[in-house]
Coordinates of C-alpha atoms and ligand atoms in Angstrom, one line a residue:
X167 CA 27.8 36.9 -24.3
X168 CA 29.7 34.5 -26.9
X169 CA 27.9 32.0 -28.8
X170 CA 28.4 28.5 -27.4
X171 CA 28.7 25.1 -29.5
X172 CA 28.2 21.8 -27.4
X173 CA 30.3 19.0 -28.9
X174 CA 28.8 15.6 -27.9
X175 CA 29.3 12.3 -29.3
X176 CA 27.8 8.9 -29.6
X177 CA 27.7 5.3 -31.1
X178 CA 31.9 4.7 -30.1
X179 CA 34.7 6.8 -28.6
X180 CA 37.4 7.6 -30.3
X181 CA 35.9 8.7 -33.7
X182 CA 37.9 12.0 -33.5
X183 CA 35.8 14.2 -31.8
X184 CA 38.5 16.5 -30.4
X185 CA 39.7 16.8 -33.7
X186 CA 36.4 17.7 -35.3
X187 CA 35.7 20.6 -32.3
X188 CA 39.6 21.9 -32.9
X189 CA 38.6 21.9 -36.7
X190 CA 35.2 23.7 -36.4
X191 CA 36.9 26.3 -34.5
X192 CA 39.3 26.4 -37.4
X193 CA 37.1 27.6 -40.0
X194 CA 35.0 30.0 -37.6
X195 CA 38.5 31.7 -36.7
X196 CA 38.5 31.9 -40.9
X197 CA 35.3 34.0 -40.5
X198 CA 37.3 36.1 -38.1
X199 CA 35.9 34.7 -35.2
X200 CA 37.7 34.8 -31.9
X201 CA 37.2 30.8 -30.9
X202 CA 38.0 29.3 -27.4
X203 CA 37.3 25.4 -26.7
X204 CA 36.6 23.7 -23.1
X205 CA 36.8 20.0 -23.3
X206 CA 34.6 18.3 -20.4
X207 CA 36.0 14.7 -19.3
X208 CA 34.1 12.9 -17.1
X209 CA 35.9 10.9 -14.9
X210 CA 37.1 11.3 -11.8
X211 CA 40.9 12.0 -12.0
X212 CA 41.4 15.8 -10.9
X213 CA 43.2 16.0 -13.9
X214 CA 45.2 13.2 -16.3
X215 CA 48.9 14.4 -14.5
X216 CA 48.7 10.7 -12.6
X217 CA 47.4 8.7 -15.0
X218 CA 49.4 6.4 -17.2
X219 CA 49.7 7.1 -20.5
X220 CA 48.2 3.5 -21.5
X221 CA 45.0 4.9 -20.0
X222 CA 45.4 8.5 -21.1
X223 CA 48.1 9.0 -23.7
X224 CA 49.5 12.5 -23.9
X225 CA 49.3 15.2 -20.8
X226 CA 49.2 18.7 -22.6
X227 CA 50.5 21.5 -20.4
X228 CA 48.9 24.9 -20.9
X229 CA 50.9 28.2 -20.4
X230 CA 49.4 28.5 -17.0
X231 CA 50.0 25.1 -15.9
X232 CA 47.3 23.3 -15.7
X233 CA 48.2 19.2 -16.9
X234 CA 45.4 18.0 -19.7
X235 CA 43.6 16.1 -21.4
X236 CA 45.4 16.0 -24.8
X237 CA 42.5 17.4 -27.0
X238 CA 43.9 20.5 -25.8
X239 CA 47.0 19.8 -28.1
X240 CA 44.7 19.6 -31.2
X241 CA 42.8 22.9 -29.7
X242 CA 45.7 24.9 -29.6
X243 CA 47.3 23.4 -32.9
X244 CA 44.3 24.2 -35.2
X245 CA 43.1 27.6 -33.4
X246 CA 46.3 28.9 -32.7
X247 CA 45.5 30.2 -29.2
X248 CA 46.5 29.7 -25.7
X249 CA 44.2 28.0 -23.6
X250 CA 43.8 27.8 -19.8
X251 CA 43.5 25.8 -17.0
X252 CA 39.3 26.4 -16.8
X253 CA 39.4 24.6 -20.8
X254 CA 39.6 21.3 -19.4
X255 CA 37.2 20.4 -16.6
X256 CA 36.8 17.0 -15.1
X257 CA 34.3 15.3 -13.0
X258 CA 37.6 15.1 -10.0
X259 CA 37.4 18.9 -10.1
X260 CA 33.7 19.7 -10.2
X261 CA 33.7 17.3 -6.8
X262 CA 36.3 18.7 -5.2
X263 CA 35.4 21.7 -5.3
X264 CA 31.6 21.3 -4.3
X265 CA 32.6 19.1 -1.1
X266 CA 34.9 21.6 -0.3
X267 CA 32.5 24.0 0.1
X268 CA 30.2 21.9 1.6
X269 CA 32.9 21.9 4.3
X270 CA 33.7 25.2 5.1
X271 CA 30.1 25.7 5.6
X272 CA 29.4 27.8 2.3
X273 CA 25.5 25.4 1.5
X274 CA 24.0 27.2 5.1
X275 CA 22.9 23.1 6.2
X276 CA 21.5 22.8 2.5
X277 CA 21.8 19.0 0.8
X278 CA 24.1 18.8 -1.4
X279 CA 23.2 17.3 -4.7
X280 CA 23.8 16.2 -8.7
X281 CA 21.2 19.6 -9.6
X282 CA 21.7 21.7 -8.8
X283 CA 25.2 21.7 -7.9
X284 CA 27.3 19.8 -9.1
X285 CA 25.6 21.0 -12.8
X286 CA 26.0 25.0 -11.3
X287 CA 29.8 24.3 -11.0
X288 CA 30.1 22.8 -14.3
X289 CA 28.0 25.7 -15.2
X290 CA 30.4 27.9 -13.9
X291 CA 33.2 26.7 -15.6
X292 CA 31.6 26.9 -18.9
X293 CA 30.5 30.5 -18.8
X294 CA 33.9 31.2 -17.4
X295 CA 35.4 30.3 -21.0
X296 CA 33.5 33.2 -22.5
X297 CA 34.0 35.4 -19.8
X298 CA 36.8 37.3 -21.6
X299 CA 35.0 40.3 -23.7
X300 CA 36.3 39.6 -27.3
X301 CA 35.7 35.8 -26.8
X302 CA 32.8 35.1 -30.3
X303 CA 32.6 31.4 -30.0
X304 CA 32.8 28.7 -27.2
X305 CA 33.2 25.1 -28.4
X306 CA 32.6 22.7 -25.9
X307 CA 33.6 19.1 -26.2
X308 CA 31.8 16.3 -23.6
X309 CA 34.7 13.7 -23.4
X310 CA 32.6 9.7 -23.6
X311 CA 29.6 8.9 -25.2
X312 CA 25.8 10.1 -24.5
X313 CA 24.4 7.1 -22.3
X314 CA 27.6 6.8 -20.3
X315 CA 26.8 7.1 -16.4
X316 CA 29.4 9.8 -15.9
X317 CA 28.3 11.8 -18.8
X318 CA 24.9 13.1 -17.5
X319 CA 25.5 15.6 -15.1
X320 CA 27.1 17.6 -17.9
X321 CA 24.8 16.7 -20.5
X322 CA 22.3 17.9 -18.1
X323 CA 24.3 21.4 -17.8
X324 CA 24.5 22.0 -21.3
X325 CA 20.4 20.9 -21.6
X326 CA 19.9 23.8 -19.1
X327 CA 22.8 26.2 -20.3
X328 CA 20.1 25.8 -24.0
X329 CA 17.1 26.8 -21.9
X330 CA 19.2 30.0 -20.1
X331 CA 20.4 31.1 -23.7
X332 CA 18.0 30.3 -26.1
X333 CA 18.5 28.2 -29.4
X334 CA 20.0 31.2 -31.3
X335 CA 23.2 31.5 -28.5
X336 CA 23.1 27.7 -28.6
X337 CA 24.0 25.0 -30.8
X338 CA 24.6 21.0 -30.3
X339 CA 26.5 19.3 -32.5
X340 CA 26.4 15.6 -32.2
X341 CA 29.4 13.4 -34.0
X342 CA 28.7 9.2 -34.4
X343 CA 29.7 6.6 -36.2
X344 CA 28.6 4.9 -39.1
X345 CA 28.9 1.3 -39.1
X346 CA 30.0 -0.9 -42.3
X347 CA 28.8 -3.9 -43.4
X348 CA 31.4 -5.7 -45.2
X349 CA 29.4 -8.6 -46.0
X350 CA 26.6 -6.4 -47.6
X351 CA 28.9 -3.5 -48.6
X352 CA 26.5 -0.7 -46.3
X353 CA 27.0 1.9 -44.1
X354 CA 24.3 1.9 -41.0
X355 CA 22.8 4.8 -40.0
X356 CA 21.1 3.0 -37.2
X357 CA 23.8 3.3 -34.3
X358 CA 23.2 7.2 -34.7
X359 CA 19.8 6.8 -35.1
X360 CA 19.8 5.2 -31.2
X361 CA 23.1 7.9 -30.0
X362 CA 20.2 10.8 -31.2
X363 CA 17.1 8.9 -29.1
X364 CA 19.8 9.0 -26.2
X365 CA 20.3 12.5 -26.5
X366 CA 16.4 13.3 -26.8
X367 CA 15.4 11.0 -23.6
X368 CA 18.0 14.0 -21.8
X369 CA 16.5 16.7 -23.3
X370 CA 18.8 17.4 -26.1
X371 CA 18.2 17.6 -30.0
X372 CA 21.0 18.0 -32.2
X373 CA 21.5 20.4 -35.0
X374 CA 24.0 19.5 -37.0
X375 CA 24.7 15.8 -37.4
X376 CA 28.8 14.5 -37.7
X377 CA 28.7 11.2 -39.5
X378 CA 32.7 10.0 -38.9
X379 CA 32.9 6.9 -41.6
X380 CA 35.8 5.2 -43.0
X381 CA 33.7 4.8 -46.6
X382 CA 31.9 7.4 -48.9
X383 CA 28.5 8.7 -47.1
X384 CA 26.0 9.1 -49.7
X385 CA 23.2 11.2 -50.0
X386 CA 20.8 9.0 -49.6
X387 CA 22.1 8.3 -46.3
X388 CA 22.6 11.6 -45.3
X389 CA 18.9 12.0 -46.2
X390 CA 17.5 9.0 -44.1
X391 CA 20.1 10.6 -40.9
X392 CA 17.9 14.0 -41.4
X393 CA 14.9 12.7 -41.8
X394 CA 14.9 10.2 -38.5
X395 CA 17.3 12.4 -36.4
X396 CA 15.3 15.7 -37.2
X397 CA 18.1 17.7 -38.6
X398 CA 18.4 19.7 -41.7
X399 CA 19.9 17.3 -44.7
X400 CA 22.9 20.1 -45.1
X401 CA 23.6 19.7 -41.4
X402 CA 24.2 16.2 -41.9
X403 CA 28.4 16.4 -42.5
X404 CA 30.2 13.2 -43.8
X405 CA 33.4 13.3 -42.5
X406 CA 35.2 10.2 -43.9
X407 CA 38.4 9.2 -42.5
X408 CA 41.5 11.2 -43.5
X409 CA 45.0 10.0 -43.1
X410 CA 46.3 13.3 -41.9
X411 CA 44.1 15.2 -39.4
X412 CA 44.7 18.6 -40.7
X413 CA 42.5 18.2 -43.7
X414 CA 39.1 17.9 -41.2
X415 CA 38.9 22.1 -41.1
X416 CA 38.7 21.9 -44.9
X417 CA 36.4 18.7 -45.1
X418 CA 34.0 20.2 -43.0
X419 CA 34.4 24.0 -44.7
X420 CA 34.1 22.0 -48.2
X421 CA 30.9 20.7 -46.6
X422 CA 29.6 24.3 -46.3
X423 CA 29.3 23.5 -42.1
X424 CA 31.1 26.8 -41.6
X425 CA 27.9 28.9 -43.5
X426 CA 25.6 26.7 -41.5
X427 CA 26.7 27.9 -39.0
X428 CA 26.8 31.3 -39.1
X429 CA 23.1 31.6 -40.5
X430 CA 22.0 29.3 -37.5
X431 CA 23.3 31.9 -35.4
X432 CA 22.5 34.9 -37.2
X433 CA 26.2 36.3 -38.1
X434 CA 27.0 38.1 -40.6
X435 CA 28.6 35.4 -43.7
X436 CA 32.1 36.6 -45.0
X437 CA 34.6 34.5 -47.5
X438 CA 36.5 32.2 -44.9
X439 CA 40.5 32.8 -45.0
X440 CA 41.6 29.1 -45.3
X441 CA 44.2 30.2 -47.7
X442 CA 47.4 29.2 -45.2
X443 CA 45.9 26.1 -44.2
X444 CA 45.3 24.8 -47.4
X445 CA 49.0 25.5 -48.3
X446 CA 49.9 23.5 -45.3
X447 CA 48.3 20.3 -46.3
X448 CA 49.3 20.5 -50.1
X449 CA 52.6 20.8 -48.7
X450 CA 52.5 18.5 -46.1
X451 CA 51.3 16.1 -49.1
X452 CA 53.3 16.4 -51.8
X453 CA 56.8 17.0 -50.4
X454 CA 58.5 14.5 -52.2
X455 CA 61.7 13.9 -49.9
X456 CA 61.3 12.5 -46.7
X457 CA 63.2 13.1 -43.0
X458 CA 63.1 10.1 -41.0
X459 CA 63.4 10.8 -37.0
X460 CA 63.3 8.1 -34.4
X461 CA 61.4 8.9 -31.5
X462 CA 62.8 6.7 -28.9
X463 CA 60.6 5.9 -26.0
X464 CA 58.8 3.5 -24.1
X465 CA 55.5 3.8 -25.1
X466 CA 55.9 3.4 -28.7
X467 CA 53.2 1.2 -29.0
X468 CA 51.4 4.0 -28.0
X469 CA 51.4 6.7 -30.1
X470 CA 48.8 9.1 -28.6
X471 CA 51.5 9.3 -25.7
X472 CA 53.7 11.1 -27.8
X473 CA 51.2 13.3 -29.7
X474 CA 52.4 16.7 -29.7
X475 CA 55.8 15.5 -30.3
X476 CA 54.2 13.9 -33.3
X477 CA 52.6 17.3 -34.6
X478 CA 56.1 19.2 -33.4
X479 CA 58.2 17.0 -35.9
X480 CA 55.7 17.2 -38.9
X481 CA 55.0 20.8 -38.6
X482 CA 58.8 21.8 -38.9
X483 CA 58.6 19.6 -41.8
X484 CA 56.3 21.9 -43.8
X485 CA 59.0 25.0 -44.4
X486 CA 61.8 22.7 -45.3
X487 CA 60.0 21.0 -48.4
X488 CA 60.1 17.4 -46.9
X489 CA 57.5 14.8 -45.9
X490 CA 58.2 13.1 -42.1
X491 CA 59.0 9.5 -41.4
X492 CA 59.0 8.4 -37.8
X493 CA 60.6 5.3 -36.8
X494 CA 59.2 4.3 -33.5
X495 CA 61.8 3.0 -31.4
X496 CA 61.5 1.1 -28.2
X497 CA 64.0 2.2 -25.3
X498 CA 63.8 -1.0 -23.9
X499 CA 65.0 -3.1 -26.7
X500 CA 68.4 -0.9 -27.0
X501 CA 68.9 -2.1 -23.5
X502 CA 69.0 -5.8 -24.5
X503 CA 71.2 -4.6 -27.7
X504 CA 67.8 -5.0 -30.1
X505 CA 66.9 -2.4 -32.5
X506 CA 70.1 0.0 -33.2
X507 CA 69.9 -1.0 -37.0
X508 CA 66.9 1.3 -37.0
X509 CA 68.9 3.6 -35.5
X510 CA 71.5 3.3 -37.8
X511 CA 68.4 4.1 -40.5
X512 CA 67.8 7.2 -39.4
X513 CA 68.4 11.4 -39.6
X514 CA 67.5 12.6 -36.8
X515 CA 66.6 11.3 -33.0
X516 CA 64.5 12.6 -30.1
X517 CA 64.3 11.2 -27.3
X518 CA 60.9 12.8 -25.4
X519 CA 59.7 13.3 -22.2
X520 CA 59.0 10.3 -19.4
X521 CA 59.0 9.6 -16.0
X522 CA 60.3 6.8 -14.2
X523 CA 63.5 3.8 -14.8
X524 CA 61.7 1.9 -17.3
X525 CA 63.7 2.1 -20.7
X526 CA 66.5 4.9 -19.3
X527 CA 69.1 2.9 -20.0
X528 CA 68.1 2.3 -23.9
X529 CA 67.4 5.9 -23.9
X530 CA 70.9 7.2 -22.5
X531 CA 72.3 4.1 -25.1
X532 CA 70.3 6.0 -27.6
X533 CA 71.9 9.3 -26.6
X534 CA 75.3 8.0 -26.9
X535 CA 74.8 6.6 -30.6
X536 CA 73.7 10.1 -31.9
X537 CA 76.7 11.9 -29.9
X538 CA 79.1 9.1 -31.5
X539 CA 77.8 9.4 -34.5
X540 CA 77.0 12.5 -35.3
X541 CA 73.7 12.5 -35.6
X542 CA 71.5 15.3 -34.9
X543 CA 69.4 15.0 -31.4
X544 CA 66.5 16.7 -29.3
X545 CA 66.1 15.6 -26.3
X546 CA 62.9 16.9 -24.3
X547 CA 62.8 17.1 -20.5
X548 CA 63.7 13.9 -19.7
X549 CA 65.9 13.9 -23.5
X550 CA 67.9 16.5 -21.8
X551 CA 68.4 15.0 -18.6
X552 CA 69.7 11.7 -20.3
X553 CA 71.5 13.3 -22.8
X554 CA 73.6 15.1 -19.4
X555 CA 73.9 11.3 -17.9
X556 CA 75.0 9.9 -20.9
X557 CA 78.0 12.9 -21.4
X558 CA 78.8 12.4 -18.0
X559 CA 79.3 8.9 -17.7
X560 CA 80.9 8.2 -21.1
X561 CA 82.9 12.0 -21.8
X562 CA 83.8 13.0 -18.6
X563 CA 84.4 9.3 -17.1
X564 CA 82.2 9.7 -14.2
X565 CA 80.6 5.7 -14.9
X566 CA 78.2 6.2 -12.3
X567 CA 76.5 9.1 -13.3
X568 CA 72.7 9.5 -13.0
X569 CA 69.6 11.2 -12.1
X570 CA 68.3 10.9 -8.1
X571 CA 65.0 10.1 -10.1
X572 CA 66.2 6.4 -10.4
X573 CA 69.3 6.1 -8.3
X574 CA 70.2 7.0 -4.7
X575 CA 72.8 7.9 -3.8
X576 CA 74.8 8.1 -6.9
X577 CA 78.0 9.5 -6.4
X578 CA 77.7 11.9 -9.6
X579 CA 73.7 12.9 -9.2
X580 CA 73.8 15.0 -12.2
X581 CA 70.4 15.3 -12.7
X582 CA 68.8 15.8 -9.2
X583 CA 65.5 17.1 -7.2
X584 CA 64.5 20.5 -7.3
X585 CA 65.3 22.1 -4.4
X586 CA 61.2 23.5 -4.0
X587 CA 60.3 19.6 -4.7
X588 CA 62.1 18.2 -1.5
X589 CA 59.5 17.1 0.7
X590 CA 56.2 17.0 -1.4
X591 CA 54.5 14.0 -1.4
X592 CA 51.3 14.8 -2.4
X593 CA 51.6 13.8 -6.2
X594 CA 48.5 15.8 -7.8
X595 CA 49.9 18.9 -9.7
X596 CA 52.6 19.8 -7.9
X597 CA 55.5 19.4 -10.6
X598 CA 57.0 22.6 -11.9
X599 CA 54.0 23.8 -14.4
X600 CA 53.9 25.7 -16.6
X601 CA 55.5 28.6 -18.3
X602 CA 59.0 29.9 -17.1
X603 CA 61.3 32.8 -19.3
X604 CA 64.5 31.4 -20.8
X605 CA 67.3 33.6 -21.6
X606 CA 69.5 32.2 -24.2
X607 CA 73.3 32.3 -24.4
X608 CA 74.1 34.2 -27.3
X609 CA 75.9 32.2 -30.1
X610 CA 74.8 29.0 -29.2
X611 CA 72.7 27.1 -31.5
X612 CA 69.6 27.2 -29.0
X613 CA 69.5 31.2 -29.7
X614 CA 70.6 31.2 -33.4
X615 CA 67.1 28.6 -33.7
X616 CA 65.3 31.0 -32.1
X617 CA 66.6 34.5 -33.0
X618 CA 65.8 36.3 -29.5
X619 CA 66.9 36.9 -26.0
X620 CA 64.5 35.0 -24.2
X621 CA 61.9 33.2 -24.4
X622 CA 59.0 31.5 -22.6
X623 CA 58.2 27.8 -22.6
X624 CA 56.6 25.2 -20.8
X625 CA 57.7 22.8 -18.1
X626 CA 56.5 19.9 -16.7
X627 CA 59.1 18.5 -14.3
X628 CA 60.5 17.7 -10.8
X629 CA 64.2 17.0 -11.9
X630 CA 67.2 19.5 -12.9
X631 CA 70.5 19.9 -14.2
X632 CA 72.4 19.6 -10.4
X633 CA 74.7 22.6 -10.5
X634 CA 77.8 21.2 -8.7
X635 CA 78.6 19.8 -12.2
X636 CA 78.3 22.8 -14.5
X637 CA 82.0 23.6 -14.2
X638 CA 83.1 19.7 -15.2
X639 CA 80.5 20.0 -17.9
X640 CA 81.5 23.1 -19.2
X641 CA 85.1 21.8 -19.5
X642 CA 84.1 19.0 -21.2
X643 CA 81.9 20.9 -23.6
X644 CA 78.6 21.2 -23.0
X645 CA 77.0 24.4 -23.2
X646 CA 74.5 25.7 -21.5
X647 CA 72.5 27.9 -24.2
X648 CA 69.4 28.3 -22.2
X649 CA 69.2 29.4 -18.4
X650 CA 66.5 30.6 -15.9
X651 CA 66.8 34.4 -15.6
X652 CA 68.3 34.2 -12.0
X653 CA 70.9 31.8 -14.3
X654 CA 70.2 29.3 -11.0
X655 CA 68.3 26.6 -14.1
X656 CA 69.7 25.1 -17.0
X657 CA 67.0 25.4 -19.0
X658 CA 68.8 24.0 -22.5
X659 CA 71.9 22.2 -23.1
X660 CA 73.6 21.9 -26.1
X661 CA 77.3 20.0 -27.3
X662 CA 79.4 22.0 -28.3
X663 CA 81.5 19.9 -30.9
X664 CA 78.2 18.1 -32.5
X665 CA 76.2 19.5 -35.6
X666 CA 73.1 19.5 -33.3
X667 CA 72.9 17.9 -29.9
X668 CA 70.5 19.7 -28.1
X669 CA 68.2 18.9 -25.0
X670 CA 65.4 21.3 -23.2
X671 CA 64.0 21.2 -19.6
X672 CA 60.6 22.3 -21.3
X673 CA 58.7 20.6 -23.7
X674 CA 58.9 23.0 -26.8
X675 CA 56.5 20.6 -28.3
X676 CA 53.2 22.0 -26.9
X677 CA 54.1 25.7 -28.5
X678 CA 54.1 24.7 -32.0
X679 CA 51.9 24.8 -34.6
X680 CA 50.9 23.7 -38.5
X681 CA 51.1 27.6 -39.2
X682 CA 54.3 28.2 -36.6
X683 CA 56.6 25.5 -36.8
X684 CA 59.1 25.8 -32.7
X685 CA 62.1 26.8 -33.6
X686 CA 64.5 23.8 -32.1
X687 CA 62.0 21.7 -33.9
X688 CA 63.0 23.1 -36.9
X689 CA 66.6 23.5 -36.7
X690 CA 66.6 20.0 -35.4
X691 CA 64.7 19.1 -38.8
X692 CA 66.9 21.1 -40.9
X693 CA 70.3 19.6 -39.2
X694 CA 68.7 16.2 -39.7
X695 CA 67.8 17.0 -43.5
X696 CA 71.7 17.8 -43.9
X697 CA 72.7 14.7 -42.1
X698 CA 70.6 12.7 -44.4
X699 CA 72.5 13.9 -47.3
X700 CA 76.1 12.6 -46.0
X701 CA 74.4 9.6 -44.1
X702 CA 77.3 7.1 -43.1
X703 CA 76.4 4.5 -41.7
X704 CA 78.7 4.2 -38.4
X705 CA 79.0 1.4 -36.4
X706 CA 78.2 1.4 -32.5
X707 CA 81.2 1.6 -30.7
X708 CA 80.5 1.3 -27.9
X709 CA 79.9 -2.2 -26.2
X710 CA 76.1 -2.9 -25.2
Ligands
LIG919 N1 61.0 12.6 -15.0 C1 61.7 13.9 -15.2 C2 61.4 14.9 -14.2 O1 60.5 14.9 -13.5 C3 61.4 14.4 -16.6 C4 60.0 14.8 -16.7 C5 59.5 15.0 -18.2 O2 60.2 14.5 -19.1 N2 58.4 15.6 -18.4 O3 62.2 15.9 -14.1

């Protein structure tokens, strides 16, 4: 049975508690620990694949295709493992699943309720984390704040999950806020003070004590948080706030958490191996030169939609030597002819994934001024679909081209429904998920970045490359470098006469990480490094 590690949080969302679970994983996986995180969210949504990013931000696809909550991302980034669909668990699910049963008859006339279970199938889902033998550690985040109304069924699971264990296969760890006072220059430790009383009044007493803070923590308030919140003074952990996230693992290891931890558990200490990652972050902060890569999108206001596109870019930066610049750039302005002298600013463009008409226009424009121009370009999913329109319409003179996504009928639908997607309505989960093989055309520049036959990557989409047009394509030279084995999917397409257009079905973005930079990520960094040493600075030509 692996040790488990509940994750709570109170006094304000959004402190970075996903980050701080990821990052204690980190330096347990230095120990030589094998780590797997669950992250509990406690709303209703089955899963965040139909909610908008405003309200959600990124959806993080897992190998077996489950659509998450993007914590996940940070999971997977920091541990450098694969997780599955039973590592995110929502409220939705929990219900659905109970009143299904209820249904078929499986409670023999029982009454269903809160405990025990809807807290047994939470249960269920947390145990089945550690279910695989070699699994050490399971960290499990509670999405919210302790107090919120949605929150208490799973508090109340992990309350009894202590009492089934034991405090020695247990251990909560509680992350807050502190407060500043401008006008008195003091941090307050009394919003944790009241998160802790919350956690009590369920049943739960932390052991180690988070304090996120955007000022210096001193000792004397780590003091006062152990002495009113019962914890030991050296698991009180200041964790002030760090302009780039992958420092947290060493932050918390230079805080000695990662002993702590151990001896409250009983394991064996041993020298943590935080040797890579520290390399990464010097790197990451002293690279002198920089790379500057629009991302060109519609949520741009809203960077959390674009998060592991985010990490994808900066971690290809690390090998080349060079810090990363992104210049945020709204699809919607390049259709009213705004904001192409950031463009013209720039080494490098992606355009990401997306859904719906909303900004394709600026984002096919967008497409067109790196083809012009030279300029290197990844598209991603939805990159590579508009990259297809935009070579259509403007190489291969077919003006109406599009995808049956946002206009039917289109004479030229070169980007069109899947066949196994005609006739689904039900929205929930049923987009192609998931990871698909990939073999790659040799010679291209899809499988010199990569350096195999085929690979695996992960999808998230109900659109493809419509095969009627692969011949005018081909003849006008695109490539395809990437196909489904059965060679029925392009899976990557790539311009021949371009130093690096390049556009995926899949979102390479959730496969990379600090330590393994995605290959297309980095050749797309690299191209764009060399295109920043003969920038010219090109004019539009084409009329907007
Ligand atoms: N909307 C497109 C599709 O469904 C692209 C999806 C995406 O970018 N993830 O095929």
């Amino acid at each position: 049975m692996p040790r488990f590690i509940f994750c709570t949080g109170g006094v304000v969302s959004s402190v970075g508690k996903g980050v701080t679970a990821a990052s204690i994983g980190r330096i347990l996986k230095a120990r030589g620990l094998k780590v797997m995180i669950q992250k509990l969210d406690p709303y209703l949504n089955v899963d965040p694949g139909t909610m908008s990013p405003y309200q959600h931000g990124e959806v993080f696809v897992t190998v077996d295709g489950a659509e998450t909550d993007l914590d996940l991302g940070h999971y997977e980034r920091f541990i450098d493992e694969n997780l599955n669909s039973v590592c995110n668990v929502t409220t939705g699910q929990i219900y659905n699943e109970v009143i299904a049963k209820e249904r078929r008859g499986d409670y023999l006339g029982g009454t269903i309720q809160v405990i025990p279970h809807i807290t047994n199938e939470i249960k269920r889902r947390v145990y089945e984390v550690g279910k695989s033998q070699d699994v050490d550690i399971v960290i499990v985040e509670v999405g919210g704040t302790v107090g919120d109304i949605e929150g208490q069924p799973f508090f109340e699971t992990l309350r009894q999950m202590r009492s089934e264990l034991g405090r020695k296969n247990t251990m909560f760890v509680h992350v807050t806020f502190l407060p500043y006072i401008g006008a008195t220059g003091e941090l307050k430790t009394k919003p944790t003070q009241h998160s802790v009383r919350e956690l009590r009044s369920i049943g739960i007493q932390p052991h180690v004590i988070i304090a996120r803070s955007d000022h210096e923590v001193s000792d004397e308030i780590a003091h006062k948080i152990a002495l009113f919140c019962d914890v030991d003074v050296e698991a009180v952990i200041p964790l002030v706030t760090t302009d780039n996230l992958y420092k947290v693992p060493l932050m918390l290891e230079e805080a000695n958490l990662g002993d702590y931890i151990m001896r409250y558990f009983g394991l064996e200490q041993v020298e943590p191996d935080l040797g890579e990652w520290r390399r990464i972050v010097k790197k990451m902060r002293n690279n002198a030169d920089s790379v500057k890569i629009a991302i060109v999108g519609k949520y741009v206001e809203l960077h959390d939609a674009y998060m592991s596109v985010k990490e994808a870019l900066a971690h290809a930066t690390i090998p080349t030597d060079h810090r990363l610049e992104i210049e945020w750039v709204y699809s919607g302005d390049l259709e009213k002819g705004k904001g192409f002298e950031k463009l013209e600013n720039v080494d490098g463009i992606v355009v990401p994934g997306g859904f719906g008409y909303r900004g394709i226009e600026g984002k096919i424009q967008a497409a067109r001024y790196a083809r012009e121009n030279n300029i290197p370009y990844l598209g991603l999913c939805l990159g590579m679909q508009v990259m297809c329109i935009e070579f259509a319409r403007n190489v291969l003179d077919m003006e109406d081209a599009n995808s049956t996504e946002f206009e039917t009928p289109t004479d030229h639908p070169v980007i069109d429904l899947m066949l196994d997607q005609r006739g689904i309505t039900n929205m929930g989960g049923t987009m192609r998920l998931g990871v698909y093989p990939c073999v790659l055309t040799p010679g291209t520049k899809a499988a010199r970045a990569y350096g195999v036959d085929r690979v695996d990557e992960r999808h998230r989409h109900r659109f493809e490359f419509n095969n009627a047009f692969r011949e005018d394509f081909l003849k006008g030279g695109m490539v395809f470098s990437g196909l489904s084995p059965d060679e029925q999917l392009v899976e990557i397409a790539e311009l021949k006469a371009h130093p690096f257009m390049v556009g995926s079905q899949f979102h390479p973005e959730f496969q990379s990480r600090p330590t393994r930079p995605h290959p297309l990520f980095l050749d797309f960094i690299k191209s764009s490094i060399a295109f920043s040493k003969t920038r010219k600075k090109v004019p539009l030509k084409q009329e907007v």
